[in-house]
Amino acid sequence: IDYANEMGMTGDLALEVEIADDQYSKDLTPGAGNGLLDGGAHIMSGIIGSPNNVAVRDLLNEECIPQLLALTGSPAWGQVADYPWTTGILVPYTVESRVYAAQIAKDFPDGATVSLFYVNNEFGQTYAEAFKDVADEFGLEILGEQTIEATDSNPPTSQVTTIASEGADVVVAVPLGAGCISFLTEM
């Protein structure tokens, strides 16, 4: 932003950044968004999470406020006719799951067994459902599924123990945030 302003990349318009923290809670996103709008914001960008983006999508589109780079890969994005002021930035989780399945099939041409681990929210569930939808197509057998709640800060010890006992060729894991570290540590 500083560079763009210094180089005059937006002509006479000076860019300013205001940050509001919704604490990754969809219930707090509208208040954070309204506070920014009340302060004169003309663009919203970088809202993390599908439910959080949905929480302000109608308001921003009604007000013709660009909702740029929604940080979600939910397949619900891309509804240009209904939400022309909203754009995403991430590959849809359904596409990404298909790519993972295709790569596993390439690495295991005679078929593979898979254990799934995912956070039990829209993010993790969408990945898991998309992966399960294409598993047969790629010769993959899902041995089991383990989940963790998004609010659970404990390491997923019992889930990883179960995954280990399944003896899968591959583990497809979709943890969230700091859960990535605790999952990998447990593995």
Coordinates of N, CA and C in Angstrom, one line a residue:
I1 N 0.8 -1.2 0.0 CA 0.0 0.0 0.0 C 0.9 1.2 0.0
D2 N 1.9 1.2 0.9 CA 2.8 2.4 0.9 C 3.5 2.6 -0.5
Y3 N 3.9 1.5 -1.0 CA 4.6 1.5 -2.3 C 3.6 2.1 -3.4
A4 N 2.4 1.6 -3.4 CA 1.4 2.1 -4.4 C 1.2 3.6 -4.2
N5 N 1.1 4.0 -3.0 CA 0.9 5.5 -2.8 C 2.1 6.3 -3.2
E6 N 3.3 5.8 -2.8 CA 4.6 6.5 -3.2 C 4.8 6.6 -4.7
M7 N 4.4 5.6 -5.4 CA 4.6 5.5 -6.8 C 3.4 6.1 -7.6
G8 N 2.4 6.6 -6.9 CA 1.3 7.2 -7.6 C 0.5 6.2 -8.4
M9 N 0.5 5.0 -8.0 CA -0.2 3.9 -8.8 C -1.7 4.1 -8.9
T10 N -2.3 4.9 -8.0 CA -3.7 5.1 -8.1 C -4.0 6.6 -8.4
G11 N -3.1 7.2 -9.1 CA -3.3 8.6 -9.4 C -3.3 9.5 -8.2
D12 N -4.3 10.3 -8.1 CA -4.4 11.2 -6.9 C -5.0 10.6 -5.7
L13 N -5.5 9.4 -5.8 CA -6.1 8.6 -4.7 C -5.1 8.0 -3.9
A14 N -5.1 8.3 -2.6 CA -4.2 7.7 -1.6 C -4.9 6.5 -0.9
L15 N -4.3 5.4 -0.9 CA -4.9 4.2 -0.3 C -4.6 4.2 1.2
E16 N -5.6 3.8 2.0 CA -5.4 3.6 3.5 C -6.0 2.3 3.8
V17 N -5.4 1.7 4.8 CA -5.8 0.3 5.3 C -6.3 0.4 6.7
E18 N -7.5 -0.1 6.9 CA -8.1 -0.3 8.2 C -8.3 -1.7 8.4
I19 N -8.0 -2.3 9.6 CA -8.2 -3.7 9.9 C -9.2 -3.8 11.0
A20 N -10.1 -4.7 10.8 CA -11.1 -5.1 11.9 C -11.0 -6.6 12.1
D21 N -11.0 -7.0 13.4 CA -10.8 -8.4 13.7 C -12.1 -9.0 14.1
D22 N -12.6 -10.0 13.3 CA -13.8 -10.6 13.7 C -13.5 -11.9 14.5
Q23 N -12.3 -12.1 14.8 CA -11.9 -13.3 15.6 C -12.3 -14.6 15.0
Y24 N -12.4 -14.6 13.7 CA -12.8 -15.8 12.9 C -14.2 -16.3 13.4
S25 N -15.1 -15.4 13.8 CA -16.4 -15.7 14.2 C -17.4 -15.0 13.3
K26 N -18.2 -15.8 12.6 CA -19.2 -15.2 11.6 C -20.1 -14.3 12.3
D27 N -20.3 -14.5 13.6 CA -21.3 -13.6 14.3 C -20.7 -12.2 14.6
L28 N -19.3 -12.1 14.5 CA -18.7 -10.8 14.7 C -18.4 -10.1 13.4
T29 N -18.4 -10.8 12.3 CA -18.0 -10.2 11.0 C -18.9 -9.0 10.6
P30 N -20.3 -9.1 10.7 CA -21.1 -8.0 10.3 C -20.8 -6.7 11.1
G31 N -20.5 -6.9 12.4 CA -20.2 -5.7 13.2 C -18.9 -5.1 12.8
A32 N -17.9 -6.0 12.6 CA -16.6 -5.5 12.1 C -16.7 -4.8 10.8
G33 N -17.5 -5.4 9.9 CA -17.7 -4.8 8.5 C -18.4 -3.5 8.6
N34 N -19.5 -3.4 9.4 CA -20.2 -2.2 9.6 C -19.4 -1.1 10.2
G35 N -18.5 -1.4 11.1 CA -17.6 -0.4 11.7 C -16.7 0.2 10.6
L36 N -16.2 -0.7 9.7 CA -15.3 -0.2 8.6 C -16.1 0.7 7.6
L37 N -17.3 0.2 7.3 CA -18.2 1.0 6.4 C -18.5 2.4 7.0
D38 N -18.8 2.4 8.3 CA -19.1 3.6 9.0 C -17.9 4.6 9.0
G39 N -16.7 4.0 9.0 CA -15.5 4.7 9.0 C -15.1 5.2 7.6
G40 N -15.9 4.9 6.6 CA -15.6 5.3 5.2 C -15.0 4.3 4.3
A41 N -14.9 3.1 4.7 CA -14.3 2.1 3.8 C -15.1 1.9 2.5
H42 N -14.3 1.8 1.4 CA -14.9 1.6 0.1 C -14.7 0.3 -0.5
I43 N -13.8 -0.5 0.1 CA -13.5 -1.9 -0.3 C -13.3 -2.8 0.9
M44 N -13.8 -4.0 0.8 CA -13.5 -5.0 1.9 C -12.7 -6.1 1.2
S45 N -11.6 -6.5 1.9 CA -10.8 -7.6 1.3 C -10.2 -8.4 2.4
G46 N -9.9 -9.7 2.1 CA -9.2 -10.6 3.0 C -10.0 -11.1 4.1
I47 N -11.3 -11.2 4.0 CA -12.1 -11.8 5.0 C -11.9 -13.3 5.0
I48 N -11.5 -13.9 6.1 CA -11.2 -15.3 6.2 C -12.4 -16.2 6.6
G49 N -12.7 -17.2 5.8 CA -13.8 -18.2 6.1 C -15.0 -18.0 5.3
S50 N -15.6 -19.1 4.9 CA -16.9 -19.1 4.2 C -18.0 -18.4 5.0
P51 N -18.3 -18.9 6.2 CA -19.4 -18.3 7.0 C -19.2 -16.8 7.2
N52 N -17.9 -16.4 7.4 CA -17.6 -15.0 7.7 C -17.9 -14.1 6.4
N53 N -17.5 -14.6 5.3 CA -17.8 -13.9 4.0 C -19.3 -13.9 3.7
V54 N -20.0 -15.0 4.0 CA -21.4 -15.0 3.7 C -22.1 -14.0 4.6
A55 N -21.6 -13.8 5.9 CA -22.2 -12.9 6.8 C -22.3 -11.5 6.4
V56 N -21.4 -11.1 5.4 CA -21.5 -9.7 5.0 C -21.7 -9.6 3.5
R57 N -21.8 -10.7 2.8 CA -21.9 -10.7 1.3 C -23.2 -9.9 0.9
D58 N -24.3 -10.2 1.4 CA -25.5 -9.5 1.0 C -25.4 -8.0 1.2
L59 N -25.0 -7.6 2.4 CA -24.9 -6.1 2.7 C -23.9 -5.5 1.7
L60 N -22.7 -6.1 1.5 CA -21.7 -5.4 0.7 C -22.2 -5.3 -0.8
N61 N -22.9 -6.4 -1.3 CA -23.5 -6.3 -2.6 C -24.6 -5.3 -2.7
E62 N -25.4 -5.2 -1.7 CA -26.5 -4.2 -1.7 C -26.0 -2.8 -1.8
E63 N -24.8 -2.6 -1.1 CA -24.2 -1.3 -1.0 C -23.2 -1.0 -2.1
C64 N -23.1 -2.0 -3.0 CA -22.1 -1.9 -4.2 C -20.7 -1.7 -3.6
I65 N -20.3 -2.4 -2.6 CA -19.0 -2.3 -2.0 C -18.2 -3.6 -2.4
P66 N -17.1 -3.4 -3.1 CA -16.4 -4.6 -3.6 C -15.9 -5.4 -2.4
Q67 N -16.2 -6.7 -2.4 CA -15.8 -7.7 -1.4 C -14.7 -8.5 -2.2
L68 N -13.5 -8.1 -2.1 CA -12.4 -8.6 -3.0 C -11.7 -9.7 -2.2
L69 N -11.3 -10.7 -3.0 CA -10.4 -11.8 -2.5 C -10.9 -12.4 -1.2
A70 N -12.1 -12.9 -1.3 CA -12.7 -13.6 -0.1 C -11.8 -14.9 0.1
L71 N -11.3 -15.0 1.3 CA -10.4 -16.1 1.6 C -11.1 -17.3 2.0
T72 N -11.7 -17.9 1.0 CA -12.5 -19.2 1.1 C -12.5 -19.9 -0.2
G73 N -12.4 -21.2 -0.2 CA -12.5 -22.0 -1.4 C -13.8 -22.6 -1.5
S74 N -14.8 -22.1 -0.8 CA -16.1 -22.7 -0.9 C -16.6 -22.7 -2.3
P75 N -17.2 -23.8 -2.8 CA -17.8 -23.8 -4.1 C -19.0 -22.8 -4.3
A76 N -19.4 -22.2 -3.2 CA -20.6 -21.3 -3.3 C -20.1 -20.0 -4.0
W77 N -18.8 -19.7 -4.1 CA -18.4 -18.4 -4.6 C -18.5 -18.5 -6.2
G78 N -18.5 -17.4 -6.8 CA -18.6 -17.4 -8.2 C -20.0 -17.2 -8.8
Q79 N -20.9 -16.8 -7.9 CA -22.3 -16.5 -8.3 C -22.4 -15.1 -8.8
V80 N -21.8 -14.8 -9.9 CA -21.7 -13.4 -10.4 C -23.0 -12.7 -10.6
A81 N -24.0 -13.4 -11.1 CA -25.3 -12.8 -11.3 C -26.0 -12.3 -10.0
D82 N -25.8 -13.1 -8.9 CA -26.4 -12.7 -7.7 C -25.5 -11.8 -6.8
Y83 N -24.2 -12.0 -7.0 CA -23.2 -11.3 -6.1 C -22.1 -10.7 -7.0
P84 N -22.4 -9.6 -7.8 CA -21.4 -9.1 -8.7 C -20.3 -8.4 -8.0
W85 N -20.4 -8.0 -6.8 CA -19.4 -7.2 -6.1 C -18.5 -8.1 -5.2
T86 N -18.6 -9.5 -5.3 CA -17.9 -10.4 -4.5 C -17.0 -11.2 -5.4
T87 N -15.7 -11.3 -5.1 CA -14.7 -12.2 -5.8 C -14.0 -13.0 -4.7
G88 N -13.7 -14.2 -5.1 CA -12.8 -15.1 -4.3 C -11.4 -15.1 -4.8
I89 N -10.5 -15.8 -4.1 CA -9.2 -15.9 -4.5 C -8.6 -17.3 -4.5
L90 N -9.3 -18.2 -3.7 CA -8.8 -19.6 -3.6 C -9.4 -20.5 -4.5
V91 N -8.7 -21.6 -4.9 CA -9.2 -22.6 -5.7 C -10.4 -23.3 -4.9
P92 N -11.5 -23.6 -5.6 CA -12.6 -24.2 -4.8 C -12.1 -25.5 -4.2
Y93 N -12.6 -25.8 -3.0 CA -12.2 -27.0 -2.3 C -12.5 -28.2 -3.1
T94 N -13.6 -28.2 -3.8 CA -14.0 -29.4 -4.6 C -12.9 -29.7 -5.7
V95 N -12.4 -28.6 -6.3 CA -11.4 -28.8 -7.3 C -10.1 -29.3 -6.7
E96 N -9.7 -28.7 -5.6 CA -8.5 -29.1 -4.9 C -8.6 -30.5 -4.4
S97 N -9.7 -31.0 -3.9 CA -9.8 -32.4 -3.5 C -9.6 -33.3 -4.7
R98 N -10.2 -32.9 -5.8 CA -10.0 -33.7 -7.0 C -8.5 -33.8 -7.4
V99 N -7.8 -32.7 -7.3 CA -6.4 -32.7 -7.6 C -5.6 -33.6 -6.7
Y100 N -6.0 -33.6 -5.4 CA -5.3 -34.5 -4.4 C -5.6 -35.9 -4.8
A101 N -6.8 -36.3 -5.1 CA -7.1 -37.6 -5.5 C -6.4 -38.1 -6.7
A102 N -6.3 -37.2 -7.7 CA -5.6 -37.5 -8.9 C -4.1 -37.8 -8.7
Q103 N -3.5 -37.0 -7.8 CA -2.1 -37.1 -7.5 C -1.9 -38.4 -6.7
I104 N -2.7 -38.8 -5.8 CA -2.6 -40.0 -5.0 C -2.7 -41.2 -6.0
A105 N -3.7 -41.1 -6.9 CA -3.8 -42.2 -7.9 C -2.6 -42.3 -8.8
K106 N -2.0 -41.2 -9.1 CA -0.7 -41.3 -9.9 C 0.4 -41.9 -9.1
D107 N 0.5 -41.6 -7.8 CA 1.5 -42.1 -7.0 C 1.3 -43.6 -6.6
F108 N 0.0 -44.0 -6.7 CA -0.4 -45.4 -6.3 C -1.2 -45.9 -7.5
P109 N -0.6 -46.3 -8.6 CA -1.4 -46.7 -9.8 C -2.2 -47.9 -9.6
D110 N -1.9 -48.8 -8.6 CA -2.7 -50.0 -8.4 C -3.8 -49.8 -7.3
G111 N -4.0 -48.5 -7.0 CA -5.0 -48.2 -6.0 C -4.4 -47.9 -4.6
A112 N -5.1 -47.2 -3.8 CA -4.6 -46.8 -2.5 C -5.7 -46.8 -1.4
T113 N -5.3 -47.0 -0.2 CA -6.2 -46.8 0.9 C -5.9 -45.4 1.5
V114 N -7.0 -44.8 2.0 CA -6.9 -43.4 2.5 C -7.6 -43.3 3.8
S115 N -7.0 -42.6 4.8 CA -7.7 -42.2 6.0 C -7.8 -40.7 5.9
L116 N -9.0 -40.2 6.3 CA -9.3 -38.8 6.3 C -9.3 -38.2 7.7
F117 N -8.7 -37.0 7.8 CA -8.8 -36.2 9.1 C -9.2 -34.8 8.7
Y118 N -10.2 -34.3 9.3 CA -10.6 -32.9 9.0 C -11.3 -32.2 10.1
V119 N -11.2 -30.9 10.0 CA -11.9 -30.1 11.0 C -13.4 -30.1 10.7
N120 N -14.2 -30.3 11.8 CA -15.6 -30.5 11.7 C -16.4 -29.2 11.5
N121 N -16.2 -28.5 10.4 CA -16.9 -27.3 10.1 C -17.1 -27.3 8.5
E122 N -17.7 -26.2 8.0 CA -18.0 -26.2 6.6 C -16.7 -26.4 5.7
F123 N -15.6 -25.8 6.2 CA -14.3 -25.9 5.5 C -13.9 -27.4 5.3
G124 N -13.8 -28.1 6.5 CA -13.3 -29.5 6.5 C -14.3 -30.4 5.8
Q125 N -15.6 -30.2 6.1 CA -16.6 -31.1 5.6 C -16.7 -31.0 4.1
T126 N -16.5 -29.8 3.5 CA -16.6 -29.7 2.1 C -15.4 -30.4 1.4
Y127 N -14.2 -30.3 2.0 CA -13.1 -31.0 1.5 C -13.4 -32.5 1.5
A128 N -13.8 -33.0 2.7 CA -14.0 -34.4 2.9 C -15.0 -35.0 1.9
E129 N -16.2 -34.3 1.8 CA -17.2 -34.7 0.9 C -16.8 -34.8 -0.5
A130 N -16.1 -33.7 -0.9 CA -15.6 -33.7 -2.3 C -14.6 -34.8 -2.6
F131 N -13.7 -35.1 -1.6 CA -12.7 -36.2 -1.8 C -13.5 -37.5 -1.8
K132 N -14.4 -37.7 -1.0 CA -15.2 -39.0 -1.0 C -16.0 -39.1 -2.3
D133 N -16.4 -38.0 -2.9 CA -17.2 -38.1 -4.1 C -16.3 -38.6 -5.3
V134 N -15.0 -38.3 -5.2 CA -14.2 -38.7 -6.4 C -13.3 -39.9 -6.1
A135 N -13.3 -40.4 -4.8 CA -12.4 -41.5 -4.4 C -12.5 -42.7 -5.4
D136 N -13.7 -43.2 -5.6 CA -13.9 -44.4 -6.4 C -13.4 -44.2 -7.8
E137 N -13.6 -43.0 -8.3 CA -13.2 -42.7 -9.7 C -11.7 -42.9 -9.9
F138 N -10.9 -42.6 -8.8 CA -9.5 -42.7 -8.8 C -8.9 -44.0 -8.2
G139 N -9.8 -44.9 -7.9 CA -9.3 -46.2 -7.3 C -8.9 -46.1 -5.9
L140 N -9.5 -45.2 -5.1 CA -9.1 -45.0 -3.8 C -10.1 -45.5 -2.8
E141 N -9.7 -46.2 -1.8 CA -10.6 -46.7 -0.8 C -10.4 -46.0 0.5
I142 N -11.5 -45.4 1.0 CA -11.4 -44.6 2.3 C -11.6 -45.6 3.4
L143 N -10.6 -45.7 4.3 CA -10.7 -46.7 5.4 C -11.4 -46.1 6.6
G144 N -11.3 -44.8 6.8 CA -11.9 -44.1 8.0 C -11.8 -42.6 7.9
E145 N -12.6 -42.0 8.8 CA -12.6 -40.6 8.9 C -12.5 -40.2 10.4
Q146 N -11.7 -39.2 10.7 CA -11.5 -38.7 12.0 C -11.7 -37.2 11.9
T147 N -12.4 -36.6 12.9 CA -12.6 -35.2 12.9 C -12.2 -34.5 14.2
I148 N -12.0 -33.2 14.1 CA -11.8 -32.4 15.3 C -12.6 -31.2 15.2
E149 N -13.1 -30.7 16.3 CA -13.9 -29.5 16.3 C -12.9 -28.3 16.2
A150 N -13.4 -27.3 15.5 CA -12.6 -26.1 15.2 C -12.2 -25.4 16.5
T151 N -12.9 -25.5 17.5 CA -12.6 -24.8 18.8 C -11.7 -25.7 19.7
D152 N -11.4 -26.9 19.3 CA -10.7 -27.8 20.2 C -9.2 -27.5 20.0
S153 N -8.6 -27.1 21.1 CA -7.1 -26.8 21.1 C -6.3 -27.9 21.5
N154 N -6.9 -29.0 21.9 CA -6.1 -30.2 22.3 C -5.5 -30.9 21.1
P155 N -4.3 -31.5 21.3 CA -3.8 -32.3 20.2 C -4.7 -33.5 19.8
P156 N -4.8 -33.8 18.5 CA -5.7 -34.9 18.1 C -5.1 -36.3 18.3
T157 N -4.7 -36.6 19.6 CA -4.0 -37.8 19.9 C -4.9 -39.1 19.6
S158 N -6.1 -39.1 20.0 CA -6.9 -40.3 19.8 C -7.2 -40.4 18.3
Q159 N -7.4 -39.3 17.6 CA -7.7 -39.4 16.1 C -6.5 -40.0 15.4
V160 N -5.3 -39.5 15.7 CA -4.1 -40.0 15.1 C -3.8 -41.4 15.4
T161 N -4.1 -41.8 16.6 CA -4.0 -43.2 17.0 C -4.9 -44.1 16.2
T162 N -6.1 -43.7 16.0 CA -7.0 -44.4 15.1 C -6.6 -44.5 13.7
I163 N -6.1 -43.3 13.2 CA -5.6 -43.3 11.8 C -4.4 -44.3 11.7
A164 N -3.5 -44.3 12.6 CA -2.4 -45.2 12.6 C -2.8 -46.6 12.6
S165 N -3.8 -46.9 13.3 CA -4.3 -48.3 13.4 C -5.0 -48.8 12.1
E166 N -5.4 -47.8 11.3 CA -6.1 -48.2 10.0 C -5.1 -48.6 9.0
G167 N -3.8 -48.2 9.1 CA -2.8 -48.6 8.2 C -3.0 -48.1 6.8
A168 N -3.5 -47.0 6.6 CA -3.7 -46.4 5.2 C -2.4 -46.1 4.5
D169 N -2.5 -46.2 3.2 CA -1.3 -45.8 2.4 C -1.1 -44.3 2.5
V170 N -2.2 -43.5 2.6 CA -2.2 -42.1 2.5 C -3.1 -41.5 3.6
V171 N -2.7 -40.4 4.2 CA -3.6 -39.6 5.1 C -3.9 -38.3 4.4
V172 N -5.2 -38.0 4.2 CA -5.6 -36.7 3.7 C -6.1 -35.9 4.9
A173 N -5.4 -34.8 5.2 CA -5.7 -34.1 6.4 C -6.1 -32.7 6.1
V174 N -7.2 -32.2 6.7 CA -7.7 -30.8 6.5 C -7.9 -30.2 7.9
P175 N -6.8 -30.0 8.6 CA -7.0 -29.3 9.9 C -7.1 -27.8 9.6
L176 N -7.3 -27.0 10.7 CA -7.5 -25.6 10.6 C -6.5 -24.8 11.4
G177 N -5.8 -23.8 10.8 CA -4.9 -23.0 11.5 C -3.8 -23.7 12.4
A178 N -3.8 -23.4 13.7 CA -2.8 -24.0 14.6 C -3.0 -25.5 14.7
G179 N -4.2 -26.0 14.3 CA -4.5 -27.4 14.3 C -3.6 -28.2 13.3
C180 N -3.0 -27.5 12.3 CA -2.1 -28.1 11.4 C -0.8 -28.5 12.1
I181 N -0.3 -27.7 13.0 CA 0.9 -28.0 13.7 C 0.7 -29.1 14.7
S182 N -0.4 -29.1 15.4 CA -0.7 -30.2 16.4 C -0.9 -31.5 15.7
F183 N -1.6 -31.5 14.5 CA -1.8 -32.7 13.8 C -0.5 -33.3 13.3
L184 N 0.3 -32.5 12.7 CA 1.6 -32.9 12.2 C 2.5 -33.4 13.4
T185 N 2.5 -32.7 14.5 CA 3.2 -33.2 15.7 C 2.8 -34.5 16.1
E186 N 1.5 -34.8 16.2 CA 0.9 -36.1 16.6 C 1.3 -37.2 15.6
M187 N 1.3 -36.8 14.3 CA 1.6 -37.8 13.3 C 3.0 -38.3 13.5

